[in-house]
Amino acid sequence: LIQMNRFMWEDVERGIYRKNKRVRTVLKFENVLKVSSKNINYNNKNQFLDFLAIESHEMTDKTQEMNLVFSDDLILKVSAEVIEVTLDDQGVPWDTEVKPKHKNL
């Protein structure tokens, strides 16, 4: 399970809200075999991870590798038997002044 604050791009793109919104959300992975990371400093409790995308690859042993890509080349690698992922928004969205901007988007 990974809990994060998600920018609600779908509302901005559809013009539903005049203000930018965020919502707390949970990303849940099933059938996980292994988790590893690249460039993440676990000692820095104030490090902000800006989630961008999930890339997936089937491995030679037929397991699945999913890379959770964050800005600044930070990666969480999740190995699983099959891809089974759920994103579930929790609670009420709130207004935010900041709309994310990324160099690699």
Short mmCIF file of C-alpha atoms in Angstrom, two decimals:
data_model
loop_
_atom_site.label_atom_id
_atom_site.label_comp_id
_atom_site.label_asym_id
_atom_site.label_seq_id
_atom_site.Cartn_x
_atom_site.Cartn_y
_atom_site.Cartn_z
CA LEU A 1 0.00 0.00 0.00
CA ILE A 2 1.17 3.50 -0.83
CA GLN A 3 -0.73 6.52 0.44
CA MET A 4 -0.32 9.79 -1.45
CA ASN A 5 -1.95 13.09 -2.27
CA ARG A 6 -3.12 12.98 -5.89
CA PHE A 7 -3.58 16.03 -8.11
CA MET A 8 -7.00 15.66 -9.78
CA TRP A 9 -5.97 16.07 -13.43
CA GLU A 10 -9.27 14.61 -14.60
CA ASP A 11 -11.20 17.56 -13.14
CA VAL A 12 -8.87 20.17 -14.64
CA GLU A 13 -9.03 18.53 -18.09
CA ARG A 14 -12.84 18.36 -18.03
CA GLY A 15 -13.19 21.85 -16.58
CA ILE A 16 -15.30 20.57 -13.68
CA TYR A 17 -13.62 22.79 -11.10
CA ARG A 18 -12.33 26.32 -11.49
CA LYS A 19 -9.77 25.61 -8.77
CA ASN A 20 -7.03 22.96 -8.72
CA LYS A 21 -7.85 20.04 -6.41
CA ARG A 22 -5.99 17.27 -4.61
CA VAL A 23 -7.32 14.18 -2.89
CA ARG A 24 -5.74 11.61 -0.59
CA THR A 25 -5.50 8.28 -2.38
CA VAL A 26 -4.21 4.75 -1.78
CA LEU A 27 -2.36 2.72 -4.42
CA LYS A 28 -2.62 -1.00 -3.63
CA PHE A 29 -0.51 -3.76 -5.22
CA GLU A 30 -1.50 -7.45 -4.90
CA ASN A 31 0.66 -10.60 -5.25
CA VAL A 32 3.91 -8.70 -4.57
CA LEU A 33 7.09 -10.79 -4.53
CA LYS A 34 9.71 -8.07 -4.01
CA VAL A 35 10.10 -4.28 -3.70
CA SER A 36 13.28 -2.32 -4.34
CA SER A 37 14.17 1.31 -5.04
CA LYS A 38 16.58 3.58 -6.88
CA ASN A 39 17.76 7.02 -5.66
CA ILE A 40 15.31 7.22 -2.73
CA ASN A 41 16.84 8.46 0.53
CA TYR A 42 14.88 6.69 3.28
CA ASN A 43 16.68 8.73 5.96
CA ASN A 44 15.28 12.00 4.61
CA LYS A 45 11.79 12.09 6.12
CA ASN A 46 11.09 15.43 4.38
CA GLN A 47 11.82 14.17 0.86
CA PHE A 48 8.86 14.82 -1.42
CA LEU A 49 8.13 12.11 -4.01
CA ASP A 50 6.36 13.51 -7.06
CA PHE A 51 4.70 10.48 -8.72
CA LEU A 52 4.62 10.55 -12.54
CA ALA A 53 3.85 7.13 -14.02
CA ILE A 54 3.90 3.33 -13.80
CA GLU A 55 5.91 1.37 -16.36
CA SER A 56 5.43 -2.41 -16.57
CA HIS A 57 7.46 -5.23 -18.12
CA GLU A 58 7.01 -9.00 -18.26
CA MET A 59 10.15 -10.78 -17.07
CA THR A 60 11.59 -14.00 -18.55
CA ASP A 61 10.09 -16.03 -15.68
CA LYS A 62 6.63 -14.56 -16.56
CA THR A 63 6.49 -12.41 -13.41
CA GLN A 64 5.70 -8.71 -13.80
CA GLU A 65 7.97 -5.80 -12.97
CA MET A 66 6.33 -2.42 -12.34
CA ASN A 67 8.43 0.72 -12.00
CA LEU A 68 6.77 3.56 -10.15
CA VAL A 69 8.52 6.58 -11.64
CA PHE A 70 8.88 9.77 -9.63
CA SER A 71 10.47 13.07 -10.64
CA ASP A 72 14.27 13.42 -10.25
CA ASP A 73 14.80 9.80 -11.40
CA LEU A 74 13.43 8.25 -8.20
CA ILE A 75 12.03 4.75 -8.78
CA LEU A 76 10.19 2.13 -6.72
CA LYS A 77 10.37 -1.27 -8.42
CA VAL A 78 7.58 -3.75 -7.60
CA SER A 79 7.89 -7.38 -8.73
CA ALA A 80 4.66 -9.38 -8.69
CA GLU A 81 3.15 -12.63 -9.93
CA VAL A 82 0.57 -10.69 -11.97
CA ILE A 83 -0.37 -7.04 -12.37
CA GLU A 84 -3.19 -6.35 -9.94
CA VAL A 85 -3.26 -2.69 -8.87
CA THR A 86 -6.06 -0.57 -7.40
CA LEU A 87 -6.19 3.21 -6.93
CA ASP A 88 -8.77 4.29 -4.37
CA ASP A 89 -9.45 7.94 -3.49
CA GLN A 90 -10.08 8.55 0.21
CA GLY A 91 -12.03 11.44 1.69
CA VAL A 92 -12.96 14.84 0.30
CA PRO A 93 -10.78 16.73 -2.25
CA TRP A 94 -9.30 20.08 -1.22
CA ASP A 95 -8.27 23.19 -3.14
CA THR A 96 -4.60 23.66 -3.96
CA GLU A 97 -2.81 26.68 -5.40
CA VAL A 98 -0.09 24.64 -7.09
CA LYS A 99 -0.61 22.81 -10.40
CA PRO A 100 2.24 20.32 -10.98
CA LYS A 101 4.77 21.01 -13.73
CA HIS A 102 7.45 18.50 -14.69
CA LYS A 103 10.45 18.76 -16.99
CA ASN A 104 9.89 15.32 -18.48
CA LEU A 105 6.17 15.67 -19.27
#
